[in-house]
Amino acid sequence: PKPQNPVWSESITCGGELIDKKCIFSIFMAANKLLTWTFRAGVAAAIAGVGLTQFFFTVDAGERAVVLNQLAGLKQKIYGEGMHFRVPVIDSPKVFEVRTNWSSISSISGTKDLQMANIVLRILYRPNAKFLREIFLKLGQNYHERVLPSISNEVLKAVIARYNADQLLTQRERVSLEIKKEMLIRAKDFNIIIDDVAITELTFGDVFTRAIEGKQIAQQNAERYPFPCVLSAKYIVSKNEELKKANIIRAEGEAEAARLVAEAVGKAGGGTVRAKHRTNRDKEDRGGAGDSDVAREKPQCDVREREVAQHAHDPRHARRQCRRTSPRIHLQTVLSLNSLD
């Protein structure tokens, strides 16, 4: 008989009950087999998932794709949204975004009046989905980096050269529309659609800024009298016109006076004409009676200059800037005729 050894016994005691060792071993083997098959199924599923990603590709919303076959070249079909089949390693999908994108282009251009303008242009663009195959063949997936900077600089320089610097500021919307029109024509050759063009920044150099300030100051000075006895251009012109009229009237008066004297002498016969100098005030006091007098005005300050000097706040400009006017000769002739008797 076998020795009674509890280790080698066919059964063990658990909770006061005897359990057969063969039953426990069979349970362990079944669990091990289940775990093995589960692990193998997981590995197979992972391999299958990886395989499916290699056999299929996905195109998201707002995108289009073309497939490059390593044996036959670029396929004619353009793939839309969804999942599509491909041959791993041989087929390679190229995805394009057909939604509207933006790009900023900076350029320094010369205006019509030879001023340099720094312009930043914001462009909204998208590829023409019908011609993605041609775009990929000629330009690639980074088509916007190859095309937009070149045509934008060329169009900007051509359009800006048609306007003066001040027109770029006052007609900004018109300039943007003209740039957009030119961009649409140029981008169409590359199968690119331009949705909008806008000028986001427009600056000029320091030289132009100082020139504009100087021009504004000159215009303001021409409209008013900034300093005493310094007359504006408009006032000088009007003053010269008035002086011209005054000289004409004075010459006509002197000619008429000479004619009257000649007529009087001719009618009355021989006589004497006596003249002496006196001021206007003496002439007014005497009322013009008496012998022939020739009066000269004393030099006086111009009335307009005096008014300007009164309105000046600077004491340096308050001093009188007298300008001597040409003597004004007042002729009054009184004849003392001797009686013929």
One Martini backbone bead per residue (centre of mass of N, CA, C, O) as a GRO file, in nm:
protein
  341
    1PRO     BB    1   0.099   0.034   0.016
    2LYS     BB    2   0.049   0.362   0.026
    3PRO     BB    3   0.146   0.628   0.160
    4GLN     BB    4   0.021   0.867   0.384
    5ASN     BB    5   0.033   1.164   0.196
    6PRO     BB    6  -0.088   1.483   0.178
    7VAL     BB    7   0.058   1.581  -0.082
    8TRP     BB    8  -0.014   1.297  -0.250
    9SER     BB    9  -0.290   1.337  -0.252
   10GLU     BB   10  -0.605   1.338  -0.430
   11SER     BB   11  -0.690   1.524  -0.184
   12ILE     BB   12  -0.842   1.812  -0.031
   13THR     BB   13  -0.899   2.038   0.230
   14CYS     BB   14  -1.200   2.263   0.215
   15GLY     BB   15  -1.407   2.352   0.454
   16GLY     BB   16  -1.437   2.032   0.528
   17GLU     BB   17  -1.374   1.950   0.226
   18LEU     BB   18  -1.326   1.742  -0.041
   19ILE     BB   19  -1.084   1.798  -0.307
   20ASP     BB   20  -0.997   1.748  -0.620
   21LYS     BB   21  -0.703   1.796  -0.801
   22LYS     BB   22  -0.802   1.756  -1.092
   23CYS     BB   23  -1.016   1.977  -1.087
   24ILE     BB   24  -0.824   2.215  -1.039
   25PHE     BB   25  -0.644   2.174  -1.289
   26SER     BB   26  -0.869   2.210  -1.502
   27ILE     BB   27  -0.944   2.500  -1.426
   28PHE     BB   28  -0.666   2.627  -1.480
   29MET     BB   29  -0.645   2.544  -1.779
   30ALA     BB   30  -0.897   2.698  -1.879
   31ALA     BB   31  -0.805   2.984  -1.798
   32ASN     BB   32  -0.545   2.985  -1.961
   33LYS     BB   33  -0.680   2.944  -2.236
   34LEU     BB   34  -0.860   3.196  -2.227
   35LEU     BB   35  -0.629   3.407  -2.208
   36THR     BB   36  -0.488   3.328  -2.467
   37TRP     BB   37  -0.720   3.387  -2.662
   38THR     BB   38  -0.760   3.680  -2.583
   39PHE     BB   39  -0.480   3.782  -2.663
   40ARG     BB   40  -0.495   3.692  -2.959
   41ALA     BB   41  -0.746   3.863  -3.030
   42GLY     BB   42  -0.619   4.139  -2.967
   43VAL     BB   43  -0.386   4.121  -3.165
   44ALA     BB   44  -0.563   4.080  -3.416
   45ALA     BB   45  -0.723   4.345  -3.389
   46ALA     BB   46  -0.483   4.534  -3.407
   47ILE     BB   47  -0.384   4.437  -3.681
   48ALA     BB   48  -0.649   4.499  -3.825
   49GLY     BB   49  -0.656   4.801  -3.766
   50VAL     BB   50  -0.394   4.870  -3.906
   51GLY     BB   51  -0.479   4.756  -4.178
   52LEU     BB   52  -0.724   4.939  -4.224
   53THR     BB   53  -0.563   5.210  -4.229
   54GLN     BB   54  -0.405   5.115  -4.490
   55PHE     BB   55  -0.679   5.063  -4.669
   56PHE     BB   56  -0.771   5.345  -4.548
   57PHE     BB   57  -0.916   5.679  -4.595
   58THR     BB   58  -0.981   6.015  -4.469
   59VAL     BB   59  -1.223   6.277  -4.537
   60ASP     BB   60  -1.295   6.574  -4.437
   61ALA     BB   61  -1.451   6.851  -4.383
   62GLY     BB   62  -1.333   7.079  -4.622
   63GLU     BB   63  -1.215   6.846  -4.809
   64ARG     BB   64  -0.970   6.721  -5.045
   65ALA     BB   65  -0.858   6.446  -5.271
   66VAL     BB   66  -0.562   6.290  -5.395
   67VAL     BB   67  -0.412   6.012  -5.577
   68LEU     BB   68  -0.092   5.855  -5.555
   69ASN     BB   69   0.046   5.634  -5.780
   70GLN     BB   70   0.341   5.449  -5.805
   71LEU     BB   71   0.261   5.326  -6.098
   72ALA     BB   72   0.034   5.542  -6.249
   73GLY     BB   73  -0.002   5.788  -6.076
   74LEU     BB   74  -0.218   6.037  -6.100
   75LYS     BB   75  -0.534   6.052  -6.036
   76GLN     BB   76  -0.843   6.177  -6.155
   77LYS     BB   77  -0.976   6.156  -5.896
   78ILE     BB   78  -1.187   6.327  -5.659
   79TYR     BB   79  -1.208   6.328  -5.313
   80GLY     BB   80  -1.430   6.330  -5.067
   81GLU     BB   81  -1.607   6.283  -4.813
   82GLY     BB   82  -1.473   6.016  -4.624
   83MET     BB   83  -1.422   5.671  -4.694
   84HIS     BB   84  -1.133   5.517  -4.854
   85PHE     BB   85  -0.975   5.316  -5.075
   86ARG     BB   86  -0.646   5.150  -5.052
   87VAL     BB   87  -0.316   5.079  -5.135
   88PRO     BB   88  -0.068   4.989  -4.976
   89VAL     BB   89   0.216   5.194  -5.061
   90ILE     BB   90   0.094   5.277  -5.346
   91ASP     BB   91  -0.113   5.463  -5.210
   92SER     BB   92  -0.124   5.837  -5.189
   93PRO     BB   93  -0.275   6.076  -5.015
   94LYS     BB   94  -0.387   6.423  -5.103
   95VAL     BB   95  -0.468   6.689  -4.897
   96PHE     BB   96  -0.717   6.953  -4.926
   97GLU     BB   97  -0.813   7.277  -4.844
   98VAL     BB   98  -1.139   7.444  -4.928
   99ARG     BB   99  -1.128   7.653  -4.740
  100THR     BB  100  -1.100   7.962  -4.617
  101ASN     BB  101  -0.812   8.156  -4.631
  102TRP     BB  102  -0.527   8.342  -4.498
  103SER     BB  103  -0.315   8.630  -4.599
  104SER     BB  104  -0.014   8.825  -4.548
  105ILE     BB  105   0.103   9.117  -4.728
  106SER     BB  106   0.411   9.293  -4.771
  107SER     BB  107   0.467   9.632  -4.910
  108ILE     BB  108   0.681   9.855  -5.103
  109SER     BB  109   0.549  10.148  -5.258
  110GLY     BB  110   0.508  10.371  -5.526
  111THR     BB  111   0.384  10.664  -5.604
  112LYS     BB  112   0.302  10.913  -5.822
  113ASP     BB  113   0.464  11.130  -5.616
  114LEU     BB  114   0.718  10.967  -5.498
  115GLN     BB  115   0.607  10.788  -5.263
  116MET     BB  116   0.648  10.581  -4.980
  117ALA     BB  117   0.456  10.279  -4.923
  118ASN     BB  118   0.329  10.086  -4.650
  119ILE     BB  119   0.173   9.768  -4.720
  120VAL     BB  120  -0.099   9.567  -4.589
  121LEU     BB  121  -0.227   9.256  -4.711
  122ARG     BB  122  -0.545   9.089  -4.703
  123ILE     BB  123  -0.612   8.745  -4.794
  124LEU     BB  124  -0.882   8.559  -4.939
  125TYR     BB  125  -0.861   8.205  -5.000
  126ARG     BB  126  -0.898   7.931  -5.255
  127PRO     BB  127  -0.930   7.645  -5.408
  128ASN     BB  128  -1.010   7.481  -5.695
  129ALA     BB  129  -1.169   7.177  -5.678
  130LYS     BB  130  -1.156   7.101  -5.994
  131PHE     BB  131  -0.812   7.167  -5.989
  132LEU     BB  132  -0.629   6.984  -5.798
  133ARG     BB  133  -0.451   6.827  -5.991
  134GLU     BB  134  -0.308   7.076  -6.122
  135ILE     BB  135  -0.201   7.198  -5.860
  136PHE     BB  136  -0.024   6.954  -5.777
  137LEU     BB  137   0.152   6.938  -6.037
  138LYS     BB  138   0.255   7.254  -6.033
  139LEU     BB  139   0.263   7.338  -5.695
  140GLY     BB  140   0.120   7.189  -5.473
  141GLN     BB  141   0.024   7.217  -5.136
  142ASN     BB  142   0.199   7.510  -5.129
  143TYR     BB  143   0.069   7.724  -5.332
  144HIS     BB  144   0.041   7.998  -5.169
  145GLU     BB  145   0.357   8.041  -5.126
  146ARG     BB  146   0.416   8.065  -5.447
  147VAL     BB  147   0.193   8.290  -5.547
  148LEU     BB  148   0.091   8.532  -5.367
  149PRO     BB  149   0.349   8.711  -5.326
  150SER     BB  150   0.402   8.778  -5.626
  151ILE     BB  151   0.121   8.894  -5.722
  152SER     BB  152   0.085   9.103  -5.496
  153ASN     BB  153   0.331   9.285  -5.553
  154GLU     BB  154   0.264   9.352  -5.846
  155VAL     BB  155  -0.020   9.475  -5.803
  156LEU     BB  156   0.051   9.691  -5.597
  157LYS     BB  157   0.257   9.855  -5.768
  158ALA     BB  158   0.057   9.916  -6.003
  159VAL     BB  159  -0.173  10.062  -5.839
  160ILE     BB  160  -0.018  10.273  -5.661
  161ALA     BB  161   0.107  10.432  -5.916
  162ARG     BB  162  -0.190  10.578  -5.980
  163TYR     BB  163  -0.148  10.727  -5.701
  164ASN     BB  164  -0.154  10.940  -5.463
  165ALA     BB  165  -0.106  10.975  -5.135
  166ASP     BB  166  -0.382  11.117  -5.066
  167GLN     BB  167  -0.560  10.908  -5.225
  168LEU     BB  168  -0.506  10.662  -5.041
  169LEU     BB  169  -0.670  10.791  -4.801
  170THR     BB  170  -0.949  10.885  -4.951
  171GLN     BB  171  -0.941  10.602  -5.160
  172ARG     BB  172  -0.932  10.312  -5.024
  173GLU     BB  173  -1.169  10.144  -5.141
  174ARG     BB  174  -1.092  10.174  -5.439
  175VAL     BB  175  -0.816  10.041  -5.417
  176SER     BB  176  -0.914   9.764  -5.317
  177LEU     BB  177  -1.091   9.695  -5.564
  178GLU     BB  178  -0.861   9.708  -5.772
  179ILE     BB  179  -0.687   9.489  -5.645
  180LYS     BB  180  -0.896   9.261  -5.659
  181LYS     BB  181  -0.932   9.259  -5.964
  182GLU     BB  182  -0.635   9.187  -6.030
  183MET     BB  183  -0.618   8.927  -5.855
  184LEU     BB  184  -0.834   8.760  -6.000
  185ILE     BB  185  -0.686   8.744  -6.271
  186ARG     BB  186  -0.413   8.618  -6.171
  187ALA     BB  187  -0.529   8.368  -5.999
  188LYS     BB  188  -0.677   8.217  -6.231
  189ASP     BB  189  -0.413   8.090  -6.361
  190PHE     BB  190  -0.388   7.905  -6.067
  191ASN     BB  191  -0.666   7.812  -5.943
  192ILE     BB  192  -0.749   8.071  -5.768
  193ILE     BB  193  -0.962   8.202  -5.515
  194ILE     BB  194  -1.077   8.533  -5.450
  195ASP     BB  195  -1.272   8.675  -5.194
  196ASP     BB  196  -1.066   8.892  -5.052
  197VAL     BB  197  -0.951   9.244  -5.015
  198ALA     BB  198  -0.734   9.418  -4.771
  199ILE     BB  199  -0.631   9.714  -4.607
  200THR     BB  200  -0.464   9.725  -4.293
  201GLU     BB  201  -0.200   9.895  -4.384
  202LEU     BB  202  -0.093  10.260  -4.397
  203THR     BB  203   0.227  10.401  -4.462
  204PHE     BB  204   0.469  10.659  -4.420
  205GLY     BB  205   0.718  10.855  -4.426
  206ASP     BB  206   0.874  11.120  -4.269
  207VAL     BB  207   0.889  11.311  -4.511
  208PHE     BB  208   0.587  11.313  -4.578
  209THR     BB  209   0.483  11.410  -4.305
  210ARG     BB  210   0.632  11.685  -4.308
  211ALA     BB  211   0.508  11.787  -4.574
  212ILE     BB  212   0.213  11.790  -4.478
  213GLU     BB  213   0.250  11.987  -4.245
  214GLY     BB  214   0.362  12.222  -4.416
  215LYS     BB  215   0.113  12.252  -4.599
  216GLN     BB  216  -0.094  12.318  -4.379
  217ILE     BB  217   0.046  12.571  -4.272
  218ALA     BB  218   0.046  12.732  -4.538
  219GLN     BB  219  -0.264  12.738  -4.571
  220GLN     BB  220  -0.324  12.886  -4.306
  221ASN     BB  221  -0.147  13.140  -4.365
  222ALA     BB  222  -0.312  13.221  -4.629
  223GLU     BB  223  -0.595  13.276  -4.452
  224ARG     BB  224  -0.418  13.450  -4.255
  225TYR     BB  225  -0.270  13.663  -3.982
  226PRO     BB  226  -0.004  13.578  -3.785
  227PHE     BB  227   0.142  13.868  -3.830
  228PRO     BB  228   0.253  14.167  -3.822
  229CYS     BB  229   0.277  14.317  -4.136
  230VAL     BB  230   0.193  14.024  -4.255
  231LEU     BB  231   0.070  13.945  -4.551
  232SER     BB  232  -0.128  13.786  -4.740
  233ALA     BB  233  -0.180  13.686  -5.055
  234LYS     BB  234  -0.469  13.789  -5.083
  235TYR     BB  235  -0.418  14.078  -4.977
  236ILE     BB  236  -0.206  14.164  -5.183
  237VAL     BB  237  -0.383  14.139  -5.431
  238SER     BB  238  -0.612  14.331  -5.341
  239LYS     BB  239  -0.430  14.575  -5.293
  240ASN     BB  240  -0.322  14.607  -5.582
  241GLU     BB  241  -0.597  14.653  -5.710
  242GLU     BB  242  -0.667  14.912  -5.551
  243LEU     BB  243  -0.419  15.077  -5.638
  244LYS     BB  244  -0.481  15.075  -5.935
  245LYS     BB  245  -0.750  15.229  -5.913
  246ALA     BB  246  -0.637  15.480  -5.769
  247ASN     BB  247  -0.442  15.571  -5.996
  248ILE     BB  248  -0.655  15.612  -6.211
  249ILE     BB  249  -0.824  15.824  -6.060
  250ARG     BB  250  -0.592  16.028  -6.016
  251ALA     BB  251  -0.524  16.075  -6.314
  252GLU     BB  252  -0.801  16.176  -6.398
  253GLY     BB  253  -0.808  16.420  -6.202
  254GLU     BB  254  -0.555  16.566  -6.307
  255ALA     BB  255  -0.653  16.596  -6.597
  256GLU     BB  256  -0.908  16.763  -6.527
  257ALA     BB  257  -0.759  16.997  -6.385
  258ALA     BB  258  -0.587  17.085  -6.626
  259ARG     BB  259  -0.825  17.148  -6.813
  260LEU     BB  260  -0.955  17.371  -6.637
  261VAL     BB  261  -0.714  17.560  -6.630
  262ALA     BB  262  -0.691  17.603  -6.932
  263GLU     BB  263  -0.976  17.722  -6.970
  264ALA     BB  264  -0.947  17.961  -6.770
  265VAL     BB  265  -0.707  18.097  -6.908
  266GLY     BB  266  -0.841  18.128  -7.187
  267LYS     BB  267  -1.079  18.314  -7.086
  268ALA     BB  268  -0.916  18.534  -6.887
  269GLY     BB  269  -0.625  18.523  -6.949
  270GLY     BB  270  -0.403  18.675  -6.791
  271GLY     BB  271  -0.212  18.544  -6.511
  272THR     BB  272  -0.172  18.411  -6.182
  273VAL     BB  273   0.010  18.131  -6.023
  274ARG     BB  274  -0.007  18.020  -5.689
  275ALA     BB  275   0.205  17.807  -5.479
  276LYS     BB  276   0.175  17.590  -5.184
  277HIS     BB  277   0.249  17.422  -4.898
  278ARG     BB  278   0.028  17.187  -4.730
  279THR     BB  279  -0.180  17.038  -4.530
  280ASN     BB  280  -0.472  16.884  -4.487
  281ARG     BB  281  -0.565  17.038  -4.236
  282ASP     BB  282  -0.531  17.322  -4.356
  283LYS     BB  283  -0.720  17.275  -4.592
  284GLU     BB  284  -0.974  17.221  -4.423
  285ASP     BB  285  -0.974  17.491  -4.260
  286ARG     BB  286  -0.983  17.679  -4.528
  287GLY     BB  287  -1.158  17.533  -4.769
  288GLY     BB  288  -0.980  17.612  -5.037
  289ALA     BB  289  -0.906  17.899  -5.010
  290GLY     BB  290  -0.735  18.097  -5.230
  291ASP     BB  291  -0.458  18.012  -5.333
  292SER     BB  292  -0.253  17.814  -5.483
  293ASP     BB  293  -0.228  17.464  -5.384
  294VAL     BB  294   0.022  17.227  -5.259
  295ALA     BB  295  -0.020  16.910  -5.105
  296ARG     BB  296   0.138  16.704  -4.859
  297GLU     BB  297   0.160  16.412  -4.723
  298LYS     BB  298   0.223  16.245  -4.455
  299PRO     BB  299   0.361  15.987  -4.343
  300GLN     BB  300   0.190  15.671  -4.312
  301CYS     BB  301   0.036  15.420  -4.184
  302ASP     BB  302  -0.108  15.148  -4.255
  303VAL     BB  303  -0.418  15.058  -4.169
  304ARG     BB  304  -0.396  14.748  -4.175
  305GLU     BB  305  -0.138  14.728  -4.004
  306ARG     BB  306  -0.258  14.859  -3.751
  307GLU     BB  307  -0.476  14.646  -3.698
  308VAL     BB  308  -0.285  14.406  -3.667
  309ALA     BB  309  -0.116  14.525  -3.430
  310GLN     BB  310  -0.357  14.539  -3.224
  311HIS     BB  311  -0.395  14.203  -3.231
  312ALA     BB  312  -0.132  14.161  -3.105
  313HIS     BB  313   0.046  13.987  -2.831
  314ASP     BB  314   0.322  14.058  -2.912
  315PRO     BB  315   0.541  14.308  -2.834
  316ARG     BB  316   0.728  14.286  -3.085
  317HIS     BB  317   0.462  14.334  -3.280
  318ALA     BB  318   0.359  14.629  -3.174
  319ARG     BB  319   0.520  14.778  -3.348
  320ARG     BB  320   0.554  15.014  -3.582
  321GLN     BB  321   0.510  14.959  -3.941
  322CYS     BB  322   0.615  15.190  -4.132
  323ARG     BB  323   0.502  15.310  -4.449
  324ARG     BB  324   0.590  15.487  -4.710
  325THR     BB  325   0.416  15.684  -4.901
  326SER     BB  326   0.324  15.831  -5.163
  327PRO     BB  327   0.277  16.130  -5.250
  328ARG     BB  328  -0.010  16.334  -5.218
  329ILE     BB  329  -0.148  16.543  -5.455
  330HIS     BB  330  -0.318  16.850  -5.401
  331LEU     BB  331  -0.507  17.036  -5.629
  332GLN     BB  332  -0.549  17.396  -5.598
  333THR     BB  333  -0.693  17.654  -5.790
  334VAL     BB  334  -0.627  18.009  -5.779
  335LEU     BB  335  -0.725  18.289  -5.942
  336SER     BB  336  -0.560  18.600  -6.008
  337LEU     BB  337  -0.711  18.842  -6.181
  338ASN     BB  338  -0.669  19.091  -6.395
  339SER     BB  339  -0.790  19.359  -6.495
  340LEU     BB  340  -0.832  19.498  -6.809
  341ASP     BB  341  -0.880  19.784  -6.691
   0.00000   0.00000   0.00000
